[in-house]
Amino acid sequence: MAGLLGVLAWAPASLAQEDPAAREQPAGEGGAAEEQDLAKDVQNPVANLISVPLQDNVDFGIGPSNRTRNTLNIQPVIPVSLTLDWNLINRIIVPVVYQPDAGADTGGTFGLGDTSATFFFAPAKPGALIWGVGPALLLPTATDDALGTGKWSVGPSVVVLVQPEPWSIGVLAKNVWSVFGSEDRASVNQLLLQYFITYNLPKGWYVTSAPILTANWEADEDPWVIPFGAGAGRVFKVGGQALNGSVSAYYNAVRPEGSADWQLRLQLAFLFPKGKMKAQ
């Protein structure tokens, strides 16, 4: 966390050293305007923008011994132009997980979790309402039973958002059901719902709230995890590479007994825009 905050704090000085000419350009024509435009793109899940976010989620307070789980999500987003009117946005999440033994003071399991793949068909030139729909898959790639479902699962996904200056406001939702897999494992019926509200500030800075709500419809009781929280981040450039860094924290106000009390989320995303924020 301290390292990511250090990068965010150091970025303005780095930008000034690398591109002094940009500081002399009028507002809207220099690097700051490019950062503002790119910040809007990274807040749009179906933007025509290649990105490779590395998102680390640290969950605290698991079980009677208050254990900690760590999940590093490697989640590339690759848009593909299908026609002049339609794009296909491919979003993959590969989790690297340390899962503690909730009933013990020590010990746990480390490895890969189940891979999530979502494919949004989205208009290439959206209007004021930006949207995408498509299938969502959950692939049983976990290296240990404790880290995954053991089932192949599929379902629908949808994202809807608006971006009135200086806001980005929207919701992403998907539900997957198991279709086949190990007969010894429980059936899957899971909802993921994420709303996001972001207020953009000058020079690529922003404040945001993007909690991830989940529901396990197969649970006998307490199916929901409902967090509340917020964070801040910045879009910037280092050595010609566009980056998006953020830090946020969420308290799980509704949760099953024994699950995490709260989560710290750290993210650093490598951005590959077309014609934006290129090295001078």
Short mmCIF file of C-alpha atoms in Angstrom, two decimals:
data_model
loop_
_atom_site.label_atom_id
_atom_site.label_comp_id
_atom_site.label_asym_id
_atom_site.label_seq_id
_atom_site.Cartn_x
_atom_site.Cartn_y
_atom_site.Cartn_z
CA MET A 1 0.00 0.00 0.00
CA ALA A 2 2.80 2.41 0.94
CA GLY A 3 4.59 1.62 -2.33
CA LEU A 4 1.51 2.35 -4.45
CA LEU A 5 0.84 5.61 -2.59
CA GLY A 6 4.48 6.55 -3.16
CA VAL A 7 4.13 5.96 -6.90
CA LEU A 8 0.99 8.13 -7.03
CA ALA A 9 2.66 10.92 -5.07
CA TRP A 10 5.86 10.77 -7.14
CA ALA A 11 4.10 10.69 -10.52
CA PRO A 12 3.52 14.48 -10.88
CA ALA A 13 7.22 15.21 -10.36
CA SER A 14 8.16 12.46 -12.81
CA LEU A 15 5.80 13.85 -15.43
CA ALA A 16 7.25 17.32 -15.01
CA GLN A 17 10.81 16.06 -15.47
CA GLU A 18 10.01 13.96 -18.53
CA ASP A 19 7.86 16.45 -20.43
CA PRO A 20 8.42 20.09 -19.40
CA ALA A 21 6.86 21.33 -22.64
CA ALA A 22 3.52 19.88 -21.64
CA ARG A 23 3.34 22.27 -18.67
CA GLU A 24 3.47 25.25 -21.04
CA GLN A 25 0.57 24.11 -23.18
CA PRO A 26 -2.88 25.65 -22.65
CA ALA A 27 -5.43 23.71 -20.63
CA GLY A 28 -7.09 21.03 -22.72
CA GLU A 29 -4.09 20.65 -25.04
CA GLY A 30 -1.37 19.21 -22.78
CA GLY A 31 -0.73 16.04 -20.87
CA ALA A 32 -3.22 16.93 -18.13
CA ALA A 33 -6.10 16.92 -20.64
CA GLU A 34 -4.92 13.57 -21.99
CA GLU A 35 -4.91 12.16 -18.46
CA GLN A 36 -8.46 13.42 -17.92
CA ASP A 37 -9.65 11.77 -21.14
CA LEU A 38 -7.90 8.53 -20.29
CA ALA A 39 -9.38 8.56 -16.78
CA LYS A 40 -12.83 8.51 -18.38
CA ASP A 41 -11.83 5.53 -20.51
CA VAL A 42 -10.51 3.44 -17.60
CA GLN A 43 -13.81 4.03 -15.75
CA ASN A 44 -15.75 2.59 -18.70
CA PRO A 45 -15.73 -1.25 -18.65
CA VAL A 46 -16.53 -1.38 -22.38
CA ALA A 47 -14.15 1.33 -23.60
CA ASN A 48 -11.99 0.62 -26.64
CA LEU A 49 -8.89 0.48 -24.42
CA ILE A 50 -6.43 -2.35 -23.83
CA SER A 51 -5.48 -2.60 -20.17
CA VAL A 52 -3.80 -5.06 -17.82
CA PRO A 53 -4.91 -4.35 -14.24
CA LEU A 54 -3.16 -6.06 -11.33
CA GLN A 55 -5.64 -5.89 -8.47
CA ASP A 56 -4.69 -7.11 -4.99
CA ASN A 57 -7.55 -7.73 -2.55
CA VAL A 58 -6.67 -8.28 1.11
CA ASP A 59 -9.58 -9.60 3.20
CA PHE A 60 -9.29 -9.24 6.99
CA GLY A 61 -11.09 -10.88 9.91
CA ILE A 62 -11.83 -14.35 8.52
CA GLY A 63 -12.98 -16.98 11.02
CA PRO A 64 -12.63 -17.00 14.80
CA SER A 65 -8.87 -16.40 14.55
CA ASN A 66 -9.30 -13.30 12.34
CA ARG A 67 -7.22 -14.72 9.49
CA THR A 68 -6.29 -12.82 6.33
CA ARG A 69 -6.89 -13.91 2.73
CA ASN A 70 -4.99 -12.42 -0.21
CA THR A 71 -6.21 -12.52 -3.82
CA LEU A 72 -4.15 -11.06 -6.68
CA ASN A 73 -6.38 -10.71 -9.74
CA ILE A 74 -4.59 -10.55 -13.08
CA GLN A 75 -7.34 -9.17 -15.29
CA PRO A 76 -6.47 -8.15 -18.86
CA VAL A 77 -9.11 -6.34 -20.92
CA ILE A 78 -8.76 -6.72 -24.70
CA PRO A 79 -11.25 -5.02 -27.05
CA VAL A 80 -11.73 -6.37 -30.57
CA SER A 81 -13.42 -4.45 -33.37
CA LEU A 82 -16.04 -6.71 -34.96
CA THR A 83 -17.56 -4.19 -37.38
CA LEU A 84 -17.72 -0.44 -37.74
CA ASP A 85 -20.65 -0.48 -35.33
CA TRP A 86 -19.74 -3.16 -32.78
CA ASN A 87 -16.86 -4.06 -30.47
CA LEU A 88 -16.28 -7.22 -28.44
CA ILE A 89 -14.75 -6.47 -25.05
CA ASN A 90 -12.93 -9.51 -23.62
CA ARG A 91 -12.41 -9.32 -19.84
CA ILE A 92 -10.44 -12.14 -18.17
CA ILE A 93 -9.71 -12.51 -14.44
CA VAL A 94 -7.08 -15.02 -13.27
CA PRO A 95 -6.86 -15.05 -9.45
CA VAL A 96 -3.75 -16.03 -7.50
CA VAL A 97 -5.02 -16.83 -4.01
CA TYR A 98 -3.76 -17.48 -0.51
CA GLN A 99 -6.70 -18.98 1.40
CA PRO A 100 -6.14 -19.39 5.16
CA ASP A 101 -7.53 -22.30 7.12
CA ALA A 102 -10.42 -20.44 8.75
CA GLY A 103 -10.72 -22.87 11.66
CA ALA A 104 -7.03 -22.75 12.64
CA ASP A 105 -4.54 -20.14 13.79
CA THR A 106 -2.01 -21.06 11.08
CA GLY A 107 -1.86 -22.76 7.73
CA GLY A 108 -3.58 -22.24 4.42
CA THR A 109 -3.62 -22.99 0.70
CA PHE A 110 -1.86 -21.09 -2.07
CA GLY A 111 -2.48 -21.39 -5.80
CA LEU A 112 -4.68 -20.41 -8.73
CA GLY A 113 -8.42 -19.91 -8.33
CA ASP A 114 -11.18 -20.30 -10.91
CA THR A 115 -10.79 -18.12 -14.01
CA SER A 116 -13.59 -15.70 -14.88
CA ALA A 117 -14.16 -14.68 -18.50
CA THR A 118 -16.74 -12.10 -19.59
CA PHE A 119 -17.45 -11.02 -23.16
CA PHE A 120 -19.36 -7.78 -23.76
CA PHE A 121 -20.83 -6.89 -27.14
CA ALA A 122 -20.91 -3.08 -27.11
CA PRO A 123 -21.66 -0.30 -29.63
CA ALA A 124 -18.46 1.14 -31.10
CA LYS A 125 -19.99 4.64 -31.00
CA PRO A 126 -22.26 4.77 -27.96
CA GLY A 127 -24.51 7.66 -27.09
CA ALA A 128 -25.07 9.20 -23.68
CA LEU A 129 -26.00 5.75 -22.36
CA ILE A 130 -23.06 3.36 -22.64
CA TRP A 131 -23.83 -0.35 -22.44
CA GLY A 132 -22.68 -3.87 -23.21
CA VAL A 133 -24.15 -7.38 -22.92
CA GLY A 134 -22.78 -10.87 -23.35
CA PRO A 135 -21.93 -14.22 -21.77
CA ALA A 136 -19.97 -14.80 -18.58
CA LEU A 137 -18.01 -17.99 -17.88
CA LEU A 138 -16.46 -19.45 -14.73
CA LEU A 139 -13.74 -21.98 -15.56
CA PRO A 140 -12.55 -24.54 -12.96
CA THR A 141 -8.83 -23.71 -13.15
CA ALA A 142 -8.24 -23.83 -9.38
CA THR A 143 -5.18 -25.80 -8.33
CA ASP A 144 -6.85 -26.95 -5.09
CA ASP A 145 -10.42 -27.73 -4.07
CA ALA A 146 -10.23 -24.99 -1.41
CA LEU A 147 -9.63 -22.35 -4.11
CA GLY A 148 -12.42 -23.08 -6.60
CA THR A 149 -15.79 -24.58 -7.36
CA GLY A 150 -14.80 -27.60 -9.47
CA LYS A 151 -17.60 -26.67 -11.90
CA TRP A 152 -17.91 -25.16 -15.36
CA SER A 153 -20.41 -22.32 -15.06
CA VAL A 154 -22.07 -19.93 -17.51
CA GLY A 155 -24.57 -17.08 -17.44
CA PRO A 156 -25.45 -13.58 -18.73
CA SER A 157 -23.63 -10.33 -18.02
CA VAL A 158 -24.55 -6.69 -18.56
CA VAL A 159 -22.98 -3.30 -17.94
CA VAL A 160 -24.69 0.12 -18.14
CA LEU A 161 -23.15 3.53 -17.38
CA VAL A 162 -23.28 7.25 -18.03
CA GLN A 163 -20.43 9.76 -17.91
CA PRO A 164 -21.75 13.29 -17.42
CA GLU A 165 -18.75 15.52 -16.73
CA PRO A 166 -17.05 15.03 -14.24
CA TRP A 167 -18.83 11.82 -13.18
CA SER A 168 -18.80 8.16 -14.18
CA ILE A 169 -21.81 6.26 -12.81
CA GLY A 170 -22.84 2.73 -13.68
CA VAL A 171 -23.48 -0.87 -12.73
CA LEU A 172 -22.09 -4.23 -13.86
CA ALA A 173 -23.90 -7.47 -13.13
CA LYS A 174 -23.59 -11.16 -13.96
CA ASN A 175 -25.00 -14.44 -12.68
CA VAL A 176 -23.52 -17.85 -13.46
CA TRP A 177 -24.91 -21.36 -13.00
CA SER A 178 -22.91 -24.59 -13.07
CA VAL A 179 -23.54 -26.72 -16.15
CA PHE A 180 -21.16 -29.63 -15.59
CA GLY A 181 -18.13 -30.63 -13.52
CA SER A 182 -17.25 -32.73 -10.52
CA GLU A 183 -20.34 -34.47 -9.11
CA ASP A 184 -18.79 -34.34 -5.66
CA ARG A 185 -18.85 -30.53 -5.62
CA ALA A 186 -21.77 -28.25 -4.79
CA SER A 187 -23.79 -26.65 -7.57
CA VAL A 188 -22.96 -23.05 -8.50
CA ASN A 189 -25.51 -20.24 -8.63
CA GLN A 190 -23.67 -16.97 -7.99
CA LEU A 191 -24.50 -13.32 -8.54
CA LEU A 192 -21.90 -10.55 -8.84
CA LEU A 193 -23.16 -6.97 -8.80
CA GLN A 194 -20.81 -3.99 -8.86
CA TYR A 195 -21.97 -0.38 -8.92
CA PHE A 196 -19.39 2.35 -9.44
CA ILE A 197 -19.52 6.06 -8.77
CA THR A 198 -16.45 8.09 -9.68
CA TYR A 199 -15.81 11.83 -9.43
CA ASN A 200 -12.93 13.06 -11.58
CA LEU A 201 -10.55 15.71 -10.30
CA PRO A 202 -7.84 17.73 -12.12
CA LYS A 203 -4.60 16.12 -13.37
CA GLY A 204 -6.00 12.61 -13.63
CA TRP A 205 -6.98 12.25 -9.95
CA TYR A 206 -10.34 10.78 -8.95
CA VAL A 207 -12.31 9.55 -5.96
CA THR A 208 -14.43 6.45 -6.35
CA SER A 209 -16.72 3.92 -4.73
CA ALA A 210 -16.95 0.55 -6.51
CA PRO A 211 -17.98 -2.16 -4.04
CA ILE A 212 -18.55 -5.70 -5.30
CA LEU A 213 -21.77 -7.28 -3.99
CA THR A 214 -22.10 -11.05 -4.24
CA ALA A 215 -24.83 -13.56 -3.54
CA ASN A 216 -24.51 -17.34 -3.29
CA TRP A 217 -28.03 -18.52 -4.07
CA GLU A 218 -27.10 -22.09 -3.08
CA ALA A 219 -26.37 -21.07 0.53
CA ASP A 220 -28.83 -22.22 3.17
CA GLU A 221 -28.59 -18.85 4.95
CA ASP A 222 -26.79 -15.49 4.70
CA PRO A 223 -26.23 -15.59 0.92
CA TRP A 224 -25.18 -11.93 0.59
CA VAL A 225 -21.91 -10.06 0.97
CA ILE A 226 -22.67 -6.31 0.83
CA PRO A 227 -19.72 -3.93 1.29
CA PHE A 228 -19.58 -0.16 1.59
CA GLY A 229 -16.50 2.01 1.15
CA ALA A 230 -14.51 4.27 -1.14
CA GLY A 231 -11.04 5.12 -2.37
CA ALA A 232 -8.95 7.34 -4.62
CA GLY A 233 -6.62 6.96 -7.57
CA ARG A 234 -4.79 8.64 -10.40
CA VAL A 235 -4.10 8.12 -14.10
CA PHE A 236 -0.53 9.09 -14.91
CA LYS A 237 2.46 8.26 -17.10
CA VAL A 238 5.94 6.97 -16.29
CA GLY A 239 8.51 6.79 -19.07
CA GLY A 240 5.83 6.85 -21.76
CA GLN A 241 3.76 4.07 -20.10
CA ALA A 242 0.23 5.07 -19.10
CA LEU A 243 -0.81 3.73 -15.68
CA ASN A 244 -3.81 3.81 -13.39
CA GLY A 245 -3.20 3.36 -9.66
CA SER A 246 -5.80 3.30 -6.89
CA VAL A 247 -6.30 2.43 -3.22
CA SER A 248 -9.69 1.75 -1.59
CA ALA A 249 -11.20 0.06 1.45
CA TYR A 250 -14.60 -1.61 1.95
CA TYR A 251 -16.43 -2.78 5.07
CA ASN A 252 -18.68 -5.83 4.65
CA ALA A 253 -21.82 -4.58 6.38
CA VAL A 254 -23.72 -7.77 5.44
CA ARG A 255 -21.82 -11.06 5.31
CA PRO A 256 -22.07 -14.76 6.22
CA GLU A 257 -20.79 -15.74 9.63
CA GLY A 258 -17.03 -16.28 9.62
CA SER A 259 -16.36 -14.37 6.40
CA ALA A 260 -14.14 -11.29 6.09
CA ASP A 261 -14.99 -8.13 8.01
CA TRP A 262 -13.42 -5.74 5.51
CA GLN A 263 -11.24 -5.53 2.42
CA LEU A 264 -8.30 -3.42 1.29
CA ARG A 265 -8.08 -3.13 -2.52
CA LEU A 266 -4.90 -2.02 -4.29
CA GLN A 267 -4.70 -1.73 -8.05
CA LEU A 268 -2.09 -0.81 -10.64
CA ALA A 269 -3.23 -1.06 -14.26
CA PHE A 270 -1.04 -0.84 -17.36
CA LEU A 271 -2.91 1.07 -20.07
CA PHE A 272 -2.40 0.87 -23.82
CA PRO A 273 -4.56 3.59 -25.39
CA LYS A 274 -4.69 4.35 -29.08
CA GLY A 275 -3.10 7.74 -29.76
CA LYS A 276 -3.24 8.97 -26.15
CA MET A 277 -0.49 9.75 -23.69
CA LYS A 278 2.28 8.57 -25.97
CA ALA A 279 5.89 9.22 -25.07
CA GLN A 280 7.19 12.54 -26.34
#
